[in-house]
Short mmCIF file of C-alpha atoms and ligand atoms in Angstrom, two decimals:
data_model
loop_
_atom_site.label_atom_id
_atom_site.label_comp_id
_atom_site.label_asym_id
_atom_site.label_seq_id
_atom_site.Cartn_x
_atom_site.Cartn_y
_atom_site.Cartn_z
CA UNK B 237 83.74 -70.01 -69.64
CA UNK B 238 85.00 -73.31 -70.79
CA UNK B 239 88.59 -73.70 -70.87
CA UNK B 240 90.80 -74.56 -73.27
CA UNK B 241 94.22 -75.30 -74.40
CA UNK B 242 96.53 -75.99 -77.36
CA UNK B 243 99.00 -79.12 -77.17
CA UNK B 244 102.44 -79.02 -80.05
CA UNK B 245 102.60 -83.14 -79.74
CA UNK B 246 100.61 -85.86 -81.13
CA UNK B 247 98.79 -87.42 -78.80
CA UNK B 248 99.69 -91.38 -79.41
CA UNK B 249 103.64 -90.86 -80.48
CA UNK B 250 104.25 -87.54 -79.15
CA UNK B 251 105.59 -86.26 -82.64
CA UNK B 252 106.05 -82.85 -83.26
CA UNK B 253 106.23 -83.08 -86.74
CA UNK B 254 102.36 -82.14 -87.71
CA UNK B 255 101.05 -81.12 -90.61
CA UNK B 256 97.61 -78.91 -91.28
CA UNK B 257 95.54 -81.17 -92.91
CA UNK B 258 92.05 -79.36 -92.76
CA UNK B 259 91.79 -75.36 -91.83
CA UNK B 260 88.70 -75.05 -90.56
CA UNK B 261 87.13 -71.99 -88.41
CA UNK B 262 86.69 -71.84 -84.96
CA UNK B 263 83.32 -72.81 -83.15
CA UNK B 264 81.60 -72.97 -79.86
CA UNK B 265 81.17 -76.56 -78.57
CA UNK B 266 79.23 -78.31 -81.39
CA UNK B 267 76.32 -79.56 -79.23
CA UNK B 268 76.03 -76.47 -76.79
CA UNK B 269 72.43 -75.55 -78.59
CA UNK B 270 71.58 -72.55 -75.37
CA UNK B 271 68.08 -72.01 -73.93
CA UNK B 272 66.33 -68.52 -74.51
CA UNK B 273 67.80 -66.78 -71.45
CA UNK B 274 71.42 -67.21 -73.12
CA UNK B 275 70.58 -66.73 -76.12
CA UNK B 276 71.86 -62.73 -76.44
CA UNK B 277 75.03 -63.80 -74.90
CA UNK B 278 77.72 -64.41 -77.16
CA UNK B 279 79.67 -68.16 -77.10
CA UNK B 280 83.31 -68.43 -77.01
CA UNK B 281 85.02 -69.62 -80.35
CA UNK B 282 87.79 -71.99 -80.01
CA UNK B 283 89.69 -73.59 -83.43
CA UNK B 284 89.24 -76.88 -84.82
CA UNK B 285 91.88 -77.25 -86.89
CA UNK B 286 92.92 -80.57 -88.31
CA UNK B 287 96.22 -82.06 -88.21
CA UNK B 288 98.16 -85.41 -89.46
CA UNK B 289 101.27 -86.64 -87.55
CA UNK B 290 103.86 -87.26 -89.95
CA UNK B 291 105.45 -89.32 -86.97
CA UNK B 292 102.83 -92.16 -87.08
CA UNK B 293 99.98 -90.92 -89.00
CA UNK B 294 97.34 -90.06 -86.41
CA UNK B 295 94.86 -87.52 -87.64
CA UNK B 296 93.59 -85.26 -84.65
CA UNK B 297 92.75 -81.67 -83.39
CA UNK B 298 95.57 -79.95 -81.55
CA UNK B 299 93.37 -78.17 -79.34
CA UNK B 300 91.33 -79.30 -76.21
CA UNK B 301 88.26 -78.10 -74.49
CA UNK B 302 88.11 -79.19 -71.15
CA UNK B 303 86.31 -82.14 -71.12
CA UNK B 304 83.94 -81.10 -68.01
CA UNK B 305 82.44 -78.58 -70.00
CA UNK B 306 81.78 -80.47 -72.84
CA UNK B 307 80.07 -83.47 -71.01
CA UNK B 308 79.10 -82.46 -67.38
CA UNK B 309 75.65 -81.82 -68.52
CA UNK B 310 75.24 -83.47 -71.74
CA UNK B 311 72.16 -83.70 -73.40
CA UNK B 312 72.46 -86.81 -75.26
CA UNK B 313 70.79 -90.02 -74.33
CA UNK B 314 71.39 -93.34 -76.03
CA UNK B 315 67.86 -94.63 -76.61
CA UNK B 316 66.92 -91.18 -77.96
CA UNK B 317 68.94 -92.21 -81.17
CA UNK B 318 66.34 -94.65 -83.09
CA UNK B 319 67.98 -97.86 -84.28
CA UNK B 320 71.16 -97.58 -81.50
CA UNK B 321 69.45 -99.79 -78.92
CA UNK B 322 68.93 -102.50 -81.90
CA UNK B 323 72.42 -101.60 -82.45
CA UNK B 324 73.49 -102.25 -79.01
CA UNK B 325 71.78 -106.07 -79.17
CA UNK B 326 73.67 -107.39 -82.16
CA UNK B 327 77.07 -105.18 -80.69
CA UNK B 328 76.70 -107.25 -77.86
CA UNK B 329 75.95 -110.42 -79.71
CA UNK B 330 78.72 -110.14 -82.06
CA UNK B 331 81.11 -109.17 -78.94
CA UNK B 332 80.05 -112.62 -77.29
CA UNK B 333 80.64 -114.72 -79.99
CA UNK B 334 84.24 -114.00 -80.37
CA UNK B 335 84.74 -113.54 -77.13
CA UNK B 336 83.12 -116.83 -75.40
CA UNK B 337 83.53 -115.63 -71.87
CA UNK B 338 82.12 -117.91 -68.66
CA UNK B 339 78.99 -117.55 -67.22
CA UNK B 340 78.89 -114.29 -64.98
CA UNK B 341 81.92 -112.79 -66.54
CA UNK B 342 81.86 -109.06 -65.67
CA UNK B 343 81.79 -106.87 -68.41
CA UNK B 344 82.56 -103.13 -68.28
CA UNK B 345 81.33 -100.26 -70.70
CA UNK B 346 83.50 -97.25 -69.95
CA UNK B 347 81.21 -93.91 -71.09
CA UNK B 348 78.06 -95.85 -70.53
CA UNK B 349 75.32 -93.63 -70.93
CA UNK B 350 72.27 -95.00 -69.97
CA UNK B 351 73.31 -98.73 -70.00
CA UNK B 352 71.96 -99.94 -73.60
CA UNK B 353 75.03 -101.78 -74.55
CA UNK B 354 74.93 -103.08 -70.79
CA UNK B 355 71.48 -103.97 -70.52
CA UNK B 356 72.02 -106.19 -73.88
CA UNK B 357 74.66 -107.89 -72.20
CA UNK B 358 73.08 -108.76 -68.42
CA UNK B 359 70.29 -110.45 -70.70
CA UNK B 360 72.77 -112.59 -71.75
CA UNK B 361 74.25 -113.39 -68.35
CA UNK B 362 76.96 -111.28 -67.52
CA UNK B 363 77.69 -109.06 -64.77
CA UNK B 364 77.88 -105.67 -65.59
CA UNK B 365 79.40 -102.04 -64.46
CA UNK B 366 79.07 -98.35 -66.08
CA UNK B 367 81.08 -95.59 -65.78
CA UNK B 368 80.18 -92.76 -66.76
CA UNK B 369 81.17 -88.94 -66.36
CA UNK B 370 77.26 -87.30 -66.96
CA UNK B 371 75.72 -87.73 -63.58
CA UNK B 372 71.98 -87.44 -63.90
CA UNK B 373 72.33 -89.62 -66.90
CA UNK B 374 74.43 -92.39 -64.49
CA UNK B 375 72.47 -91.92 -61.66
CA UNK B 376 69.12 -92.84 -64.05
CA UNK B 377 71.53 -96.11 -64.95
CA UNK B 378 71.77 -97.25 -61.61
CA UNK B 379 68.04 -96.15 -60.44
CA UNK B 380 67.35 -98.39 -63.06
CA UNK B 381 69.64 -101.49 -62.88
CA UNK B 382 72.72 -101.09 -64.22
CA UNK B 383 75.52 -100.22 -61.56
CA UNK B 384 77.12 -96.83 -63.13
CA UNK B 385 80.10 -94.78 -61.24
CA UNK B 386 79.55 -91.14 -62.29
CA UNK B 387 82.90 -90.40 -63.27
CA UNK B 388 85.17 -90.60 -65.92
CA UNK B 389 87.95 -93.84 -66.24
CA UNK B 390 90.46 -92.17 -64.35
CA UNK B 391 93.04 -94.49 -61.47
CA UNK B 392 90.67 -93.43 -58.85
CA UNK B 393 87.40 -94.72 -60.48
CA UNK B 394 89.75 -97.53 -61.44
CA UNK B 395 90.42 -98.73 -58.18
CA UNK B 396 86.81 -98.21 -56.96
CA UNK B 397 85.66 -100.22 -60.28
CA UNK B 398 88.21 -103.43 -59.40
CA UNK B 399 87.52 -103.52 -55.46
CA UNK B 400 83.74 -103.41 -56.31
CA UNK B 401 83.59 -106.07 -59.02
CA UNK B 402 87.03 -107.40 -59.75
CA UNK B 403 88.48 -107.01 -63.11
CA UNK B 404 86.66 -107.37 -66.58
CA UNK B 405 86.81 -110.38 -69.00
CA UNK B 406 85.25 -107.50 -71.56
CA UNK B 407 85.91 -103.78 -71.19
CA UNK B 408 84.06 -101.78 -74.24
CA UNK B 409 84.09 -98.46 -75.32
CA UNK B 410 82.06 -96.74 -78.12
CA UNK B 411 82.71 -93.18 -79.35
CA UNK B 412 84.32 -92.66 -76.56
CA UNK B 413 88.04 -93.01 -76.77
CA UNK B 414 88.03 -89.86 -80.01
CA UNK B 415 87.64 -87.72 -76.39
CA UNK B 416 90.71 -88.47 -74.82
CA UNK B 417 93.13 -86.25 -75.12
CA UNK B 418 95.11 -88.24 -72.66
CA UNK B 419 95.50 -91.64 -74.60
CA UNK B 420 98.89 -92.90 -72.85
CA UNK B 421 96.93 -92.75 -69.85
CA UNK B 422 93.61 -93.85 -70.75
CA UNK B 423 95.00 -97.34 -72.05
CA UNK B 424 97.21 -97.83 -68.74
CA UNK B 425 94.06 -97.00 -66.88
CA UNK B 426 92.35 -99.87 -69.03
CA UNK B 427 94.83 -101.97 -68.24
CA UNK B 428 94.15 -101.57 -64.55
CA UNK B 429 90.70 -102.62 -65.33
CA UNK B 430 91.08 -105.81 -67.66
CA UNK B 431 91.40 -109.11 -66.51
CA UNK B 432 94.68 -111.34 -67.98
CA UNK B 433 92.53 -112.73 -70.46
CA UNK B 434 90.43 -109.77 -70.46
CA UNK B 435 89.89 -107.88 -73.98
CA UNK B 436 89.17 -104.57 -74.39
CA UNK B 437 86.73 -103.91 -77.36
CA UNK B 438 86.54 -100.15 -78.74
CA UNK B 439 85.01 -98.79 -81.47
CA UNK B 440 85.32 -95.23 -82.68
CA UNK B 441 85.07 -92.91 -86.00
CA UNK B 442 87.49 -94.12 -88.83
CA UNK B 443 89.91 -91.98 -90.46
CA UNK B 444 89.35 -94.19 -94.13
CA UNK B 445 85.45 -93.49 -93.43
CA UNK B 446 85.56 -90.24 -92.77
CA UNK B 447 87.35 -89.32 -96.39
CA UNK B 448 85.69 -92.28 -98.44
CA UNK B 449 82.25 -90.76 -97.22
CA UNK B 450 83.63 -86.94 -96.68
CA UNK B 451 82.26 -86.62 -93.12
CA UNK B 452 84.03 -83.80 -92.42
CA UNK B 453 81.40 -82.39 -89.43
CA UNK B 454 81.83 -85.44 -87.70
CA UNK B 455 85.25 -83.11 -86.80
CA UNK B 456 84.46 -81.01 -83.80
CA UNK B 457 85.96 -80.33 -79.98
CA UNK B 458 84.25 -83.58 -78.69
CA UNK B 459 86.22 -85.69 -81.02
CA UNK B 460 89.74 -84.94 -80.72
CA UNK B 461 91.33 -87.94 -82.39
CA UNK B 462 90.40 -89.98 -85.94
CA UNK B 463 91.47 -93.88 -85.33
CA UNK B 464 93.03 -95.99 -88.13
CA UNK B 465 94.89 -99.06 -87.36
CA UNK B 466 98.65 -98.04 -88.39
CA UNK B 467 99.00 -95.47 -86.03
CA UNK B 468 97.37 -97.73 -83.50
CA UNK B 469 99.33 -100.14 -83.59
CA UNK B 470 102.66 -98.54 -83.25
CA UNK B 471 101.16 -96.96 -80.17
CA UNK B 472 100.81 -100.12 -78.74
CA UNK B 473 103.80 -101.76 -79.33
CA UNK B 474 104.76 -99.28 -76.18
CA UNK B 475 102.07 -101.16 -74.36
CA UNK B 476 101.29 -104.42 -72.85
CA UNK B 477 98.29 -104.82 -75.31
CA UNK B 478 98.00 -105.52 -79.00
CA UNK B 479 95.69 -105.61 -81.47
CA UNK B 480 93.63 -109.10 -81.75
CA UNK B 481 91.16 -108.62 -84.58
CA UNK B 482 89.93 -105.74 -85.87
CA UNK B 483 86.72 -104.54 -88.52
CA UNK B 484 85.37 -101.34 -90.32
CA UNK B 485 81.56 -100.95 -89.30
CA UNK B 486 78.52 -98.99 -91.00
CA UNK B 487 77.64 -96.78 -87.48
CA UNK B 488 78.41 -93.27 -87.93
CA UNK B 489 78.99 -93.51 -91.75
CA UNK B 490 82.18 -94.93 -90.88
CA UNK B 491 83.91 -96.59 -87.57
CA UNK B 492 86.48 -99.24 -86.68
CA UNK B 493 85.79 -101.51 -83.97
CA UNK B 494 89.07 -102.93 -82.34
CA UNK B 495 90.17 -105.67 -80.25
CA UNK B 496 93.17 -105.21 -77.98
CA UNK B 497 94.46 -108.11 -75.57
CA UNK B 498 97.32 -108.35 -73.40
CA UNK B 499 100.18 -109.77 -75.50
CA UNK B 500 101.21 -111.58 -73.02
CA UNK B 501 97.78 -113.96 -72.88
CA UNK B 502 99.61 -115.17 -76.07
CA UNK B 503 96.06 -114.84 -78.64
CA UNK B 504 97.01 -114.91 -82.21
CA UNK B 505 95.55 -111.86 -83.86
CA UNK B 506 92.77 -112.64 -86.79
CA UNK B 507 94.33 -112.20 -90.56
CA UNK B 508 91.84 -109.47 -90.69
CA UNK B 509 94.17 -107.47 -88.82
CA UNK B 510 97.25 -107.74 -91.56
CA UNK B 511 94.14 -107.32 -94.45
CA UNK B 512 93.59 -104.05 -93.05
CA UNK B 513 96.88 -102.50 -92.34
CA UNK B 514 98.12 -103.93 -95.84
CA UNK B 515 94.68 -101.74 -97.27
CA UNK B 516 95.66 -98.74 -95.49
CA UNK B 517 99.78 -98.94 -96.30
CA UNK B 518 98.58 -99.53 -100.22
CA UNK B 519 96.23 -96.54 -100.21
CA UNK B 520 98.49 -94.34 -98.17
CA UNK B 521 95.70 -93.55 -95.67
CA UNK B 522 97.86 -91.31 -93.88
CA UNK B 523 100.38 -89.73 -96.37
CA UNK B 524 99.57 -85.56 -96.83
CA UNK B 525 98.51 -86.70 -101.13
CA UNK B 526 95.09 -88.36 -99.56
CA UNK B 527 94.67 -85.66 -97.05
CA UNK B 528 95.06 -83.04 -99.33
CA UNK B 529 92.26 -84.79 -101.34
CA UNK B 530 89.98 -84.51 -98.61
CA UNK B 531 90.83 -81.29 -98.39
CA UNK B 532 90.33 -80.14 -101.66
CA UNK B 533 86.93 -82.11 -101.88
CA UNK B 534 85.13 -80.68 -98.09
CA UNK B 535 86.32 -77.41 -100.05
CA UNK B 536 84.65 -77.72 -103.28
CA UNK B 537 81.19 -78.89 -101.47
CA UNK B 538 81.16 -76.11 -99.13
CA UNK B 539 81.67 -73.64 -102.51
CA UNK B 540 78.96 -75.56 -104.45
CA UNK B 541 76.60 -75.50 -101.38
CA UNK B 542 77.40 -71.70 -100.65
CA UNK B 543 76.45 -70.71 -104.29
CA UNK B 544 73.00 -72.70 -104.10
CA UNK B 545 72.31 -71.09 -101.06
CA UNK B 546 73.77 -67.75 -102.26
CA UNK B 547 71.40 -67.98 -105.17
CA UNK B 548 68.34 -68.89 -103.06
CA UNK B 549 68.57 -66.03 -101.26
CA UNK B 550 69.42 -63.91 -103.65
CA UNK B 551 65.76 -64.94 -105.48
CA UNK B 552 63.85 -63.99 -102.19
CA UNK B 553 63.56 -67.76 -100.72
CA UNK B 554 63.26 -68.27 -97.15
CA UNK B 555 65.85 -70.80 -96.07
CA UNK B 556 65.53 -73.18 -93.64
CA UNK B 557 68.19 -76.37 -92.27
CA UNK B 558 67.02 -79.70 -91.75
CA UNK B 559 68.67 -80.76 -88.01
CA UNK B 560 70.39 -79.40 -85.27
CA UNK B 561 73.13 -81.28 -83.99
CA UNK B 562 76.98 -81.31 -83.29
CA UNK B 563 77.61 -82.37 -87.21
CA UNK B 564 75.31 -78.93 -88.25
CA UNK B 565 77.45 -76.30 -86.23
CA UNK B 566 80.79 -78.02 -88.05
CA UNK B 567 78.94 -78.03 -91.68
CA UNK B 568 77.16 -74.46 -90.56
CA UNK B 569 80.93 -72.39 -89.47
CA UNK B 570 83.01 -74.75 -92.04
CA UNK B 571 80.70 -73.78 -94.80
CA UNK B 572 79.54 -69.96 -94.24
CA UNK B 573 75.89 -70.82 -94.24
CA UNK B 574 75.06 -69.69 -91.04
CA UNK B 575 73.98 -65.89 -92.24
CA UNK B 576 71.25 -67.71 -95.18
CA UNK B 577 69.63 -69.50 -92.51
CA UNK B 578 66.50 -68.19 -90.86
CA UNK B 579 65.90 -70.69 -88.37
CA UNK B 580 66.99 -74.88 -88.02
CA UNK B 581 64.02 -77.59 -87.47
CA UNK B 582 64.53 -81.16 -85.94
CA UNK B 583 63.15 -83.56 -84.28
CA UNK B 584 64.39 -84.41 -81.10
CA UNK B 585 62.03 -82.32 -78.80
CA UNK B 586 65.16 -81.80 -76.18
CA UNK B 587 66.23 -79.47 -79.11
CA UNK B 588 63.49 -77.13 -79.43
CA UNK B 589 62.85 -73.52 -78.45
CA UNK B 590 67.13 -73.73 -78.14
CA UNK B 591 69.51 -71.66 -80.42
CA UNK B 592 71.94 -73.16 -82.02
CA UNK B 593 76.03 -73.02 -80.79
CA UNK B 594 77.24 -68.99 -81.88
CA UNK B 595 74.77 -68.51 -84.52
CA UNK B 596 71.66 -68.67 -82.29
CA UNK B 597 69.47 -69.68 -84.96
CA UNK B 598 66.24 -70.91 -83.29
CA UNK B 599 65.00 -74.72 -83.19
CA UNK B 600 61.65 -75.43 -83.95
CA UNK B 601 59.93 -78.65 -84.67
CA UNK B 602 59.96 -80.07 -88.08
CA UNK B 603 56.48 -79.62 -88.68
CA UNK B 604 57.01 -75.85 -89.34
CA UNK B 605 57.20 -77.31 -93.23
CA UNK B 606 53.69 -78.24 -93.09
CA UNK B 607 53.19 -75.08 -90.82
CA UNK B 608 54.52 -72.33 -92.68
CA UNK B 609 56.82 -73.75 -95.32
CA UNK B 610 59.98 -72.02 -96.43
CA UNK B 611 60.98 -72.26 -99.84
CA UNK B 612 64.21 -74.24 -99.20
CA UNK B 613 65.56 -76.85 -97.03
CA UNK B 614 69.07 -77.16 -96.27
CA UNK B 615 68.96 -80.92 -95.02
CA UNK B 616 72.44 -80.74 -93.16
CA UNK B 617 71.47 -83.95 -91.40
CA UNK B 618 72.21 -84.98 -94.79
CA UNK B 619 73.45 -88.50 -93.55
CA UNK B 620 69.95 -89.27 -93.04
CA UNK B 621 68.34 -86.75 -95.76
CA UNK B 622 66.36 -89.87 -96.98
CA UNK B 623 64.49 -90.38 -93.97
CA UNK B 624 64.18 -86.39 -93.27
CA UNK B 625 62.62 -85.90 -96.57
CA UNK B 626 60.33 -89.13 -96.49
CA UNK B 627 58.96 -87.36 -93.03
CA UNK B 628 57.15 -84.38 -95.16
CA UNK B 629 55.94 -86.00 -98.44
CA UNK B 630 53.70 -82.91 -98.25
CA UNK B 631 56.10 -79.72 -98.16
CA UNK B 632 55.99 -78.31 -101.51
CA UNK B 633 59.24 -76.49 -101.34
CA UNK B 634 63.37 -77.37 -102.47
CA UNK B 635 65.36 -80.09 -100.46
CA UNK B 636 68.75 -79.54 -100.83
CA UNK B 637 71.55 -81.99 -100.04
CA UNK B 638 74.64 -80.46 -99.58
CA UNK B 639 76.90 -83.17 -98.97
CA UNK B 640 78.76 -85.93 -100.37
CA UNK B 641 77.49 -84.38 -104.00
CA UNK B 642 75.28 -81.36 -103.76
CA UNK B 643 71.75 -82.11 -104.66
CA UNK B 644 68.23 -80.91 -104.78
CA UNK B 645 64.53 -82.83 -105.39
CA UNK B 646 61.28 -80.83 -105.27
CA UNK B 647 60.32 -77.03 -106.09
CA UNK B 648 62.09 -75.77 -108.88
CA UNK B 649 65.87 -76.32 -107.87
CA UNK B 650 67.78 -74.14 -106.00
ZN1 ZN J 4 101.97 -89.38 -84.06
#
């Protein structure tokens, strides 16, 4: 039984002045998908609620699922995503060139995975360590040449890290620091790890992303916390780091990629970090008007989406969704659509004969469209609904997008 608890602060300026931003209902952990034998057991709910300090502006969830159950025995491997190892190269690439650091400089990614980003970087002549909290995945990293501890960043693994290989000139961290619920002692912890003119590069799901392109199910218990630079900042100003250039990125839909150096190695920060904050003060990124028109637009989608689906039904058409990831179960509970749903398809093969998180709606592979096809498609990987549909340029039934407009192509509409 994972467990689970509910903090009353936020978690960068310890505020207790929070405001509901986004009601949403609670789920089981997004990406807990259960084999057959647990499949008539039922999975506990917990609430995903989310919340905007009105102390700093930090958007977040209040509560916490322990982390060990979320990630102990994670499913998810990096080069199983197409275009992230590509990703990785020109990550590393870009890292380099604004970095410069010497020959053999030791660079550490902190949630490694299986050492893509790492791998990209020891071809260009750095030294490299992982750390990483989901053993077998670690273990495979280190059978296979990239040096990963098994744990997550924590003083201990710290100390190990520094004895081992000395401190880093780069420290990165991708879609990792949204997890912490801990962030005043994650970025001491970094600090223990960094070198004087070390920089710490992270980049994680942006708040300004996340309502420009409504993607609302990228909010679930992995992701506790959605980064923008204000609130950042004034975190930081309580820290021996500071923010040294900073950019909005396409991965995800929507992410900021930071980079913090110790203050006092003196580094003047980039002019793109006053572009941005001005951007975000002038829009009022994180007043309760903008998140209220988030709000009101997630809840319009999920009605128009409902009634399509509602009507679908209603005229005897078998439903089916297009993926089966973390982002469905959000869009699935947030929405109401798990009870049209007859079954999800996708096509990561780790995925199927599994039921999907509380629902239990089975997982099949996506050529049950050629197979047997249903008479809709929810595509609720609608981020990639292009490539989903250009997969089956033979199924003769409805696509329907639900999300950021509600739309359908094929059949004869929903
Ligand atoms: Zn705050």
């Amino acid at each position: 039984m994972p467990r689970h608890h509910r903090r009353d602060t936020c978690r960068l300026c310890g505020s207790r002045d929070l405001h509901l931003a986004l009601p949403l209902p609670a789920t089981p952990i997004a990406d807990d998908y259960v084999a057959a034998e647990r499949r008539h057991e039922p999975q506990p709910c917990f609430p995903t609620d989310l919340w905007l300090c009105l102390g700093c502006g930090h958007v977040q969830l209040l509560d916490v699922v322990d982390p060990e159950d979320i990630y102990r025995s994670y499913l998810y491997v990096t080069r199983s995503s197409p275009g992230l190892v590509d990703y990785y190269r020109r990550y590393a690439d870009e890292v380099l060139a604004a970095e410069r650091p010497a020959a053999g400089a030791l660079v550490v990614d902190i949630g490694s995975n299986d050492g893509a980003l790492l791998r990209a970087f020891r071809e260009s002549g750095c030294r490299v360590q992982g750390v990483d909290p989901a053993r077998a995945i670690a273990a495979q990293a280190t059978a296979e040449g990239i040096p990963t501890i098994p744990e997550f960043l924590t003083p201990d693994s710290a100390r190990t890290l520094v004895a081992a290989q000395g401190r880093a000139r780069i420290a990165t961290a991708n879609n990792i620091v949204a997890n912490v619920d801990d962030l005043p002692g994650f970025f001491a912890t970094v600090e223990m790890i960094l070198a004087p003119d070390g920089t710490f590069v992270l980049e994680t799901g942006y708040w300004g992303g996340i309502v420009d392109h409504l993607l609302f199910d990228t909010i679930y218990h992995e992701h506790l916390s959605y980064f923008s630079l204000l609130p950042m900042q004034r975190f930081l100003a309580a820290t021996a780091l500071h923010v040294v250039d900073v950019q909005l990125t396409p991965s995800k839909g929507g992410c900021i990629r930071y980079h913090l150096g110790f203050r006092a190695a003196g580094r003047t920060p980039s002019p793109r970090v006053a572009a941005l904050a001005a951007q975000e003060q002038a829009r009022g990124l994180h007043g309760i008007a903008e998140a209220a028109r988030f709000r009101q637009r997630v809840e319009a989608a999920g009605a128009a989406c409902r009634e399509a689906l509602d009507q679908a039904v209603a005229a005897g058409r078998r439903v089916v969704g297009y993926g089966a990831s973390n982002t469905t179960t959000t869009l699935l509970y947030a929405f109401g659509l798990g009870p049209h749903h007859t079954c999800l398809v996708d096509d990561n093969p780790l995925k199927h004969g599994r039921f999907s998180p509380g629902l239990h709606l089975p997982v099949v592979p996506s050529d049950l469209l050629e197979r047997d096809p249903p008479g809709l498609v929810v595509v609720n990987a609608w981020r990639f609904a292009d490539q989903c549909i250009a997969r089956h340029p033979g199924f003769a039934g409805t696509w329907l997008v639900p999300m950021p407009a509600l739309r359908t192509r094929g059949g004869s509409g929903a």
